Amino acid sequence: MNENAITIRDVTRSYGKTPVLDRLDLTVKAGSIYGFLGRNGSGKTTTIKLLAGLGRPETGEISVLGRDPWAFTAEDRQGVGYLSEKQNLPPLMKVKSLLDFCSRLYPQWDRELCEGLIARFQVPVNKRVSALSMGNQRLVGVILALAPRPAVVLLDEPAANLDPVARREFLDEILDLIRDGDRTVFFSTHILSDVERVADEVGILAQGKLRVSESLDSLKETVKRVRFFGFPGNAPERPPQAFGWRVRDGEALGTLKLAHPGEPAALAANWKCQYEIIDLSLEDIFVDIARN
Amino acid sequence: MKTPSQFWTLFRFHVFASPWIWVMPLALSIQGFVGLNRYYGDLSMVFLLFGQQMWVPLVIAAWILLPEFFMSSMWMTAQTQQQAQAFGGEFLLTRAVDRENVFRCRGALYWTIICVTVAVWVIAAAFKPDITLQLNSQGGGAAKVSYYLDHIPGSFVEKTTDGGTTIKAPTGNIQIRVLMSVLMVVMSGVWLVFLPLISRLPQRKWIHWSIFILGIVALPLLSLRVRASLEPLLVFGLAHLPAMVVLAIGILLAAERFAETRLAKLEFM
């Protein structure tokens, strides 16, 4: 397997005249769980749809398991599981028939895993999809994405509409899946605690560009809120490495991406002021990056 | 999964995905049993009947091949959108299938529906195969009598008890139904080409809908207006029926290939 399961290079995509992705670059290592974050409309779903081969980028290249998703054959698709944000399952089919239909398409379909997930999530298989609650429909989608044991799983807002118990079960399942082999999970979500729980790496998308993409530990290590105070004159302008910068009452509060731990000290020395470093949670980091 | 096996798996999925897809062809088939051998002395009535039905394949085609057309429209009720979702592209195209196979399978379902419908028309005609054209009631002159006799295979003149003239064709109804079937297949082929063309327009749904509705409304109305002038075409078709059937099969195959290739390149973003 390639070192990177997913590679996106210089990808641009728009809807009509509205740009969505702006020269996006992203790589996901094989065997990792990648949490993809961004505000509504930031381009997460568009990215995942491009990775699933539902569309083509206007510029740039996309590769999933070394292949262009737009040119995926049935065999290529056996290696990629996908859960859509809108969950467009055939509404009139019974869950059982739907699972049976999908199992015929995948030679590697894991019946044991499928039955285990049905039991674990308590999905009523004899009901029509349209008769299921939104949460259960979501779980059927999750089962359809995981049961073929694909090498790459693309999940768009997988935990939406799930109750806390089902969400926990689902996250455990994702972890099991990863432990089981060299599999890659790429998922978008607004639930940051889920990302903190399972993701190895985090990417934050804002205005169609990937603002950060690194491991959770590294992100927390390198993105800090720094309070600069005691300036001899006016507070300085926003430095280039700041995601956010607010000046009030002679103090400057910035969220900085630090190239090295000594950077706040160097800035403070340059501005002849004092500073204080404040650790941030993932939510604080996300909000600061996405808002600014 | 091998391609033929994948095709049949997909075909079965499509056949049972939504029972609603079978309502329209059922309605069209039933019409085959009702009053279609009454032409009131005027063969151009065939166009009048056909004109009322020719938009139906467009709706069937859109429903099967491009349900997204209905799924995100604010004009459609939530229930209609849910029914359309049965054939939604996003779900199928992200399973382990070949893109072309999905659209080939949808095309096969579309043509199955059309062909079953027209087959019912022809079979229904076998129960009342003859037609009688009462020309005197429509003011048909000698020239028209001769024209019909020359072009409708097996037709002959019969005098009525009140001294009027009728033309009888012992298998005329079957011939007309076959010709209507040819027209239906040709029209279905036209819609199959039309749909991928409008689906590639820029992302402005109102353009798609305007053209779509224009297709449904304008053409039947047009057929009302121009049916009389289309009569020679009909008579020509009756005189060359085997060639018309071959032409229809050719159009079916060409339209299917075109639609399959074009739709397989469609994005589902």
Tab-separated table of N, CA, C and O in Angstrom, chain A residues 13 15-16 45-46 49-50 52-57 70 72-75 77-78 80 82-93 98 101-102 104-107 130 137 141 144-145, chain B residues 1 5-6 9-13 16-20 68 71-72 81-100 200 203-204 264-269:
chain	number	residue	atom	x	y	z
A	13	ARG	N	-12.399	23.765	-6.727
A	13	ARG	CA	-13.729	23.335	-7.142
A	13	ARG	C	-14.728	24.436	-6.776
A	13	ARG	O	-14.629	25.050	-5.715
A	15	TYR	N	-19.088	25.801	-7.312
A	15	TYR	CA	-20.452	25.516	-7.768
A	15	TYR	C	-20.932	26.756	-8.501
A	15	TYR	O	-21.193	27.774	-7.860
A	16	GLY	N	-21.010	26.678	-9.803
A	16	GLY	CA	-21.339	27.868	-10.575
A	16	GLY	C	-20.245	28.887	-10.367
A	16	GLY	O	-19.074	28.591	-10.597
A	45	THR	N	-17.943	18.621	2.719
A	45	THR	CA	-18.730	17.641	1.959
A	45	THR	C	-18.251	17.572	0.517
A	45	THR	O	-18.146	16.485	-0.059
A	46	THR	N	-17.926	18.727	-0.050
A	46	THR	CA	-17.421	18.741	-1.428
A	46	THR	C	-16.143	17.910	-1.511
A	46	THR	O	-15.972	17.110	-2.435
A	49	LYS	N	-17.019	14.237	-1.277
A	49	LYS	CA	-17.667	13.758	-2.519
A	49	LYS	C	-16.632	13.585	-3.634
A	49	LYS	O	-16.721	12.654	-4.427
A	50	LEU	N	-15.673	14.485	-3.678
A	50	LEU	CA	-14.611	14.336	-4.687
A	50	LEU	C	-13.790	13.077	-4.407
A	50	LEU	O	-13.418	12.349	-5.324
A	52	ALA	N	-14.891	10.461	-3.032
A	52	ALA	CA	-15.731	9.289	-3.332
A	52	ALA	C	-15.953	9.125	-4.838
A	52	ALA	O	-16.610	8.180	-5.257
A	53	GLY	N	-15.446	10.052	-5.620
A	53	GLY	CA	-15.576	9.936	-7.078
A	53	GLY	C	-16.920	10.392	-7.602
A	53	GLY	O	-17.322	10.004	-8.707
A	54	LEU	N	-17.617	11.219	-6.827
A	54	LEU	CA	-18.915	11.699	-7.308
A	54	LEU	C	-18.782	12.929	-8.203
A	54	LEU	O	-19.744	13.371	-8.811
A	55	GLY	N	-17.599	13.495	-8.235
A	55	GLY	CA	-17.359	14.650	-9.088
A	55	GLY	C	-15.879	14.760	-9.389
A	55	GLY	O	-15.076	13.953	-8.914
A	56	ARG	N	-15.573	15.768	-10.204
A	56	ARG	CA	-14.171	15.969	-10.593
A	56	ARG	C	-13.714	17.346	-10.145
A	56	ARG	O	-14.500	18.296	-10.207
A	57	PRO	N	-12.471	17.479	-9.743
A	57	PRO	CA	-11.980	18.824	-9.420
A	57	PRO	C	-11.771	19.626	-10.701
A	57	PRO	O	-11.561	19.039	-11.764
A	70	TRP	N	-12.461	9.496	-9.710
A	70	TRP	CA	-13.419	9.669	-10.809
A	70	TRP	C	-13.341	8.472	-11.777
A	70	TRP	O	-14.330	8.132	-12.414
A	72	PHE	N	-12.639	5.379	-10.835
A	72	PHE	CA	-12.770	4.130	-10.071
A	72	PHE	C	-13.546	3.068	-10.844
A	72	PHE	O	-14.602	3.352	-11.410
A	73	THR	N	-13.043	1.854	-10.811
A	73	THR	CA	-13.822	0.721	-11.319
A	73	THR	C	-14.541	0.094	-10.112
A	73	THR	O	-14.280	0.485	-8.968
A	74	ALA	N	-15.365	-0.900	-10.411
A	74	ALA	CA	-16.070	-1.580	-9.312
A	74	ALA	C	-15.059	-2.172	-8.326
A	74	ALA	O	-15.247	-2.120	-7.108
A	75	GLU	N	-13.975	-2.690	-8.884
A	75	GLU	CA	-12.946	-3.302	-8.041
A	75	GLU	C	-12.290	-2.262	-7.128
A	75	GLU	O	-12.068	-2.513	-5.942
A	77	ARG	N	-13.654	0.424	-6.115
A	77	ARG	CA	-14.655	0.866	-5.134
A	77	ARG	C	-14.834	-0.126	-3.984
A	77	ARG	O	-15.345	0.231	-2.921
A	78	GLN	N	-14.437	-1.348	-4.215
A	78	GLN	CA	-14.523	-2.328	-3.125
A	78	GLN	C	-13.631	-1.914	-1.953
A	78	GLN	O	-13.853	-2.313	-0.819
A	80	VAL	N	-13.225	1.202	-0.943
A	80	VAL	CA	-13.601	2.504	-0.377
A	80	VAL	C	-15.037	2.464	0.146
A	80	VAL	O	-15.984	2.231	-0.607
A	82	TYR	N	-18.211	4.497	1.953
A	82	TYR	CA	-18.646	5.897	1.936
A	82	TYR	C	-19.973	6.047	2.672
A	82	TYR	O	-20.904	5.270	2.469
A	83	LEU	N	-20.025	7.056	3.509
A	83	LEU	CA	-21.289	7.409	4.161
A	83	LEU	C	-21.577	8.865	3.836
A	83	LEU	O	-20.791	9.755	4.142
A	84	SER	N	-22.732	9.063	3.200
A	84	SER	CA	-23.080	10.420	2.752
A	84	SER	C	-23.658	11.254	3.895
A	84	SER	O	-24.262	10.712	4.819
A	85	GLU	N	-23.501	12.536	3.775
A	85	GLU	CA	-24.062	13.443	4.776
A	85	GLU	C	-25.590	13.383	4.737
A	85	GLU	O	-26.258	13.374	5.748
A	86	LYS	N	-26.136	13.323	3.514
A	86	LYS	CA	-27.604	13.367	3.383
A	86	LYS	C	-28.251	11.999	3.478
A	86	LYS	O	-29.457	11.888	3.518
A	87	GLN	N	-27.441	10.969	3.466
A	87	GLN	CA	-27.949	9.638	3.714
A	87	GLN	C	-29.059	9.240	2.743
A	87	GLN	O	-30.169	8.928	3.139
A	88	ASN	N	-28.751	9.255	1.453
A	88	ASN	CA	-29.780	8.966	0.456
A	88	ASN	C	-29.943	7.462	0.217
A	88	ASN	O	-29.685	6.963	-0.859
A	89	LEU	N	-30.409	6.758	1.236
A	89	LEU	CA	-30.641	5.314	1.069
A	89	LEU	C	-31.978	5.100	0.368
A	89	LEU	O	-32.888	5.918	0.510
A	90	PRO	N	-32.120	4.003	-0.387
A	90	PRO	CA	-33.408	3.745	-1.041
A	90	PRO	C	-34.506	3.564	0.011
A	90	PRO	O	-34.458	2.605	0.781
A	91	PRO	N	-35.483	4.452	0.066
A	91	PRO	CA	-36.401	4.472	1.207
A	91	PRO	C	-37.384	3.309	1.271
A	91	PRO	O	-37.846	2.958	2.345
A	92	LEU	N	-37.697	2.723	0.113
A	92	LEU	CA	-38.743	1.702	0.127
A	92	LEU	C	-38.212	0.293	0.335
A	92	LEU	O	-38.972	-0.659	0.443
A	93	MET	N	-36.908	0.155	0.362
A	93	MET	CA	-36.340	-1.181	0.562
A	93	MET	C	-36.271	-1.530	2.036
A	93	MET	O	-36.054	-0.657	2.875
A	98	LEU	N	-31.624	-4.418	1.514
A	98	LEU	CA	-30.568	-3.476	1.161
A	98	LEU	C	-29.192	-4.057	1.497
A	98	LEU	O	-28.253	-3.983	0.683
A	101	PHE	N	-28.468	-6.798	-0.970
A	101	PHE	CA	-28.061	-6.235	-2.268
A	101	PHE	C	-26.594	-5.824	-2.230
A	101	PHE	O	-25.812	-6.167	-3.120
A	102	CYS	N	-26.211	-5.085	-1.180
A	102	CYS	CA	-24.831	-4.592	-1.101
A	102	CYS	C	-23.843	-5.743	-0.918
A	102	CYS	O	-22.741	-5.715	-1.473
A	104	ARG	N	-23.880	-8.561	-2.195
A	104	ARG	CA	-23.595	-9.209	-3.483
A	104	ARG	C	-22.544	-8.435	-4.292
A	104	ARG	O	-21.911	-8.976	-5.180
A	105	LEU	N	-22.430	-7.131	-3.992
A	105	LEU	CA	-21.490	-6.303	-4.769
A	105	LEU	C	-20.053	-6.417	-4.256
A	105	LEU	O	-19.122	-6.033	-4.959
A	106	TYR	N	-19.918	-6.891	-3.020
A	106	TYR	CA	-18.577	-6.943	-2.416
A	106	TYR	C	-18.189	-8.388	-2.111
A	106	TYR	O	-18.778	-8.999	-1.204
A	107	PRO	N	-17.188	-8.909	-2.832
A	107	PRO	CA	-16.772	-10.283	-2.536
A	107	PRO	C	-16.237	-10.427	-1.112
A	107	PRO	O	-16.347	-11.490	-0.513
A	130	SER	N	-37.449	3.842	5.059
A	130	SER	CA	-38.222	5.056	5.349
A	130	SER	C	-38.933	4.976	6.696
A	130	SER	O	-39.330	6.002	7.243
A	137	GLN	N	-31.342	5.151	10.397
A	137	GLN	CA	-30.951	5.227	8.973
A	137	GLN	C	-29.452	5.485	8.866
A	137	GLN	O	-28.754	4.935	8.020
A	141	GLY	N	-26.424	3.213	7.223
A	141	GLY	CA	-25.380	3.762	6.346
A	141	GLY	C	-23.986	3.411	6.855
A	141	GLY	O	-23.094	3.060	6.073
A	144	LEU	N	-23.320	-0.225	6.113
A	144	LEU	CA	-23.026	-0.411	4.681
A	144	LEU	C	-21.602	0.039	4.347
A	144	LEU	O	-20.956	-0.523	3.465
A	145	ALA	N	-21.133	1.055	5.063
A	145	ALA	CA	-19.781	1.562	4.783
A	145	ALA	C	-18.696	0.669	5.399
A	145	ALA	O	-17.614	0.534	4.840
B	1	MET	N	-16.937	-8.453	-8.578
B	1	MET	CA	-18.100	-9.059	-9.240
B	1	MET	C	-18.011	-8.843	-10.744
B	1	MET	O	-17.713	-7.744	-11.201
B	5	SER	N	-22.980	-10.284	-14.033
B	5	SER	CA	-23.597	-10.596	-12.751
B	5	SER	C	-23.942	-9.301	-12.009
B	5	SER	O	-24.995	-9.184	-11.379
B	6	GLN	N	-23.030	-8.327	-12.096
B	6	GLN	CA	-23.272	-7.020	-11.473
B	6	GLN	C	-24.492	-6.347	-12.115
B	6	GLN	O	-25.323	-5.751	-11.428
B	9	THR	N	-27.673	-7.914	-10.803
B	9	THR	CA	-27.891	-7.503	-9.401
B	9	THR	C	-28.461	-6.091	-9.363
B	9	THR	O	-29.426	-5.812	-8.653
B	10	LEU	N	-27.863	-5.211	-10.170
B	10	LEU	CA	-28.330	-3.827	-10.229
B	10	LEU	C	-29.728	-3.745	-10.837
B	10	LEU	O	-30.567	-2.956	-10.397
B	11	PHE	N	-29.978	-4.555	-11.851
B	11	PHE	CA	-31.277	-4.518	-12.522
B	11	PHE	C	-32.383	-4.922	-11.540
B	11	PHE	O	-33.405	-4.255	-11.440
B	12	ARG	N	-32.126	-5.991	-10.802
B	12	ARG	CA	-33.106	-6.442	-9.793
B	12	ARG	C	-33.346	-5.343	-8.756
B	12	ARG	O	-34.485	-5.074	-8.371
B	13	PHE	N	-32.272	-4.701	-8.376
B	13	PHE	CA	-32.391	-3.604	-7.399
B	13	PHE	C	-33.324	-2.519	-7.940
B	13	PHE	O	-34.222	-2.048	-7.250
B	16	PHE	N	-37.178	-3.447	-8.153
B	16	PHE	CA	-37.935	-3.484	-6.900
B	16	PHE	C	-37.723	-2.248	-6.024
B	16	PHE	O	-38.330	-2.150	-4.958
B	17	ALA	N	-36.891	-1.320	-6.470
B	17	ALA	CA	-36.557	-0.169	-5.604
B	17	ALA	C	-37.776	0.707	-5.325
B	17	ALA	O	-37.918	1.258	-4.243
B	18	SER	N	-38.642	0.856	-6.305
B	18	SER	CA	-39.826	1.694	-6.105
B	18	SER	C	-40.989	1.176	-6.949
B	18	SER	O	-40.939	1.218	-8.171
B	19	PRO	N	-42.070	0.716	-6.304
B	19	PRO	CA	-43.216	0.225	-7.085
B	19	PRO	C	-43.877	1.329	-7.901
B	19	PRO	O	-44.560	1.055	-8.885
B	20	TRP	N	-43.644	2.562	-7.498
B	20	TRP	CA	-44.305	3.690	-8.167
B	20	TRP	C	-43.881	3.833	-9.619
B	20	TRP	O	-44.610	4.369	-10.439
B	68	GLU	N	-32.336	12.838	-9.338
B	68	GLU	CA	-31.878	14.060	-8.651
B	68	GLU	C	-32.670	15.279	-9.137
B	68	GLU	O	-32.798	16.276	-8.445
B	71	MET	N	-35.358	15.233	-6.719
B	71	MET	CA	-35.024	15.114	-5.306
B	71	MET	C	-34.776	16.433	-4.607
B	71	MET	O	-35.064	16.580	-3.432
B	72	SER	N	-34.222	17.385	-5.330
B	72	SER	CA	-33.870	18.628	-4.619
B	72	SER	C	-34.737	19.796	-5.076
B	72	SER	O	-34.383	20.938	-4.854
B	81	GLN	N	-40.157	13.461	-3.333
B	81	GLN	CA	-38.695	13.467	-3.263
B	81	GLN	C	-38.179	12.159	-2.678
B	81	GLN	O	-37.173	11.614	-3.136
B	82	GLN	N	-38.923	11.644	-1.703
B	82	GLN	CA	-38.506	10.381	-1.082
B	82	GLN	C	-38.605	9.229	-2.083
B	82	GLN	O	-37.733	8.364	-2.127
B	83	GLN	N	-39.683	9.260	-2.893
B	83	GLN	CA	-39.836	8.203	-3.905
B	83	GLN	C	-38.690	8.273	-4.921
B	83	GLN	O	-38.145	7.255	-5.331
B	84	ALA	N	-38.354	9.501	-5.312
B	84	ALA	CA	-37.288	9.676	-6.298
B	84	ALA	C	-35.953	9.175	-5.744
B	84	ALA	O	-35.101	8.677	-6.481
B	85	GLN	N	-35.814	9.284	-4.437
B	85	GLN	CA	-34.570	8.866	-3.774
B	85	GLN	C	-34.286	7.372	-3.983
B	85	GLN	O	-33.143	6.938	-3.864
B	86	ALA	N	-35.347	6.617	-4.299
B	86	ALA	CA	-35.174	5.176	-4.513
B	86	ALA	C	-34.141	4.899	-5.597
B	86	ALA	O	-33.485	3.865	-5.582
B	87	PHE	N	-34.004	5.820	-6.538
B	87	PHE	CA	-33.047	5.614	-7.635
B	87	PHE	C	-31.857	6.573	-7.520
B	87	PHE	O	-31.158	6.806	-8.493
B	88	GLY	N	-31.699	7.183	-6.354
B	88	GLY	CA	-30.663	8.210	-6.168
B	88	GLY	C	-29.265	7.746	-6.610
B	88	GLY	O	-28.859	6.631	-6.292
B	89	GLY	N	-28.593	8.621	-7.354
B	89	GLY	CA	-27.290	8.261	-7.908
B	89	GLY	C	-26.200	8.155	-6.862
B	89	GLY	O	-25.328	7.296	-6.941
B	90	GLU	N	-26.269	9.014	-5.840
B	90	GLU	CA	-25.174	9.074	-4.874
B	90	GLU	C	-24.991	7.738	-4.160
B	90	GLU	O	-23.856	7.269	-3.995
B	91	PHE	N	-26.073	7.124	-3.772
B	91	PHE	CA	-25.963	5.849	-3.054
B	91	PHE	C	-25.337	4.776	-3.950
B	91	PHE	O	-24.358	4.130	-3.571
B	92	LEU	N	-25.885	4.618	-5.148
B	92	LEU	CA	-25.419	3.528	-6.014
B	92	LEU	C	-23.996	3.747	-6.518
B	92	LEU	O	-23.198	2.820	-6.578
B	93	LEU	N	-23.697	4.992	-6.872
B	93	LEU	CA	-22.386	5.249	-7.478
B	93	LEU	C	-21.243	5.222	-6.467
B	93	LEU	O	-20.082	5.320	-6.841
B	94	THR	N	-21.581	5.091	-5.202
B	94	THR	CA	-20.516	4.962	-4.199
B	94	THR	C	-20.443	3.528	-3.671
B	94	THR	O	-19.780	3.261	-2.679
B	95	ARG	N	-21.165	2.607	-4.323
B	95	ARG	CA	-21.016	1.172	-4.000
B	95	ARG	C	-20.005	0.584	-4.990
B	95	ARG	O	-19.586	1.271	-5.934
B	96	ALA	N	-19.728	-0.709	-4.814
B	96	ALA	CA	-18.722	-1.341	-5.695
B	96	ALA	C	-19.342	-1.719	-7.037
B	96	ALA	O	-19.602	-2.891	-7.314
B	97	VAL	N	-19.624	-0.697	-7.835
B	97	VAL	CA	-20.212	-0.910	-9.163
B	97	VAL	C	-19.446	-0.077	-10.187
B	97	VAL	O	-18.774	0.889	-9.833
B	98	ASP	N	-19.575	-0.483	-11.451
B	98	ASP	CA	-19.012	0.339	-12.522
B	98	ASP	C	-20.061	1.377	-12.905
B	98	ASP	O	-21.237	1.049	-13.091
B	99	ARG	N	-19.612	2.599	-13.027
B	99	ARG	CA	-20.501	3.711	-13.353
B	99	ARG	C	-21.363	3.419	-14.586
B	99	ARG	O	-22.578	3.618	-14.573
B	100	GLU	N	-20.707	2.954	-15.639
B	100	GLU	CA	-21.414	2.707	-16.900
B	100	GLU	C	-22.501	1.651	-16.693
B	100	GLU	O	-23.572	1.742	-17.274
B	200	ARG	N	-26.730	18.637	-18.358
B	200	ARG	CA	-25.375	19.201	-18.388
B	200	ARG	C	-25.379	20.722	-18.454
B	200	ARG	O	-24.335	21.346	-18.610
B	203	GLN	N	-25.527	25.023	-13.357
B	203	GLN	CA	-26.317	24.681	-12.182
B	203	GLN	C	-27.427	25.681	-11.889
B	203	GLN	O	-27.436	26.339	-10.860
B	204	ARG	N	-28.369	25.768	-12.799
B	204	ARG	CA	-29.535	26.617	-12.529
B	204	ARG	C	-30.751	25.751	-12.756
B	204	ARG	O	-31.151	25.490	-13.868
B	264	ALA	N	-22.969	8.700	-17.695
B	264	ALA	CA	-21.860	8.146	-16.900
B	264	ALA	C	-20.831	9.230	-16.559
B	264	ALA	O	-20.045	9.075	-15.626
B	265	LYS	N	-20.848	10.322	-17.326
B	265	LYS	CA	-19.889	11.406	-17.051
B	265	LYS	C	-20.481	12.486	-16.146
B	265	LYS	O	-19.850	13.508	-15.884
B	266	LEU	N	-21.694	12.261	-15.717
B	266	LEU	CA	-22.371	13.276	-14.914
B	266	LEU	C	-21.861	13.284	-13.469
B	266	LEU	O	-21.623	12.225	-12.900
B	267	GLU	N	-21.736	14.467	-12.917
B	267	GLU	CA	-21.294	14.573	-11.521
B	267	GLU	C	-22.498	14.528	-10.591
B	267	GLU	O	-23.589	14.973	-10.962
B	268	PHE	N	-22.306	14.012	-9.417
B	268	PHE	CA	-23.385	13.989	-8.421
B	268	PHE	C	-22.907	14.739	-7.188
B	268	PHE	O	-22.681	14.167	-6.139
B	269	MET	N	-22.723	16.022	-7.380
B	269	MET	CA	-22.192	16.850	-6.296
B	269	MET	C	-23.331	17.560	-5.578
B	269	MET	O	-23.199	18.284	-4.703
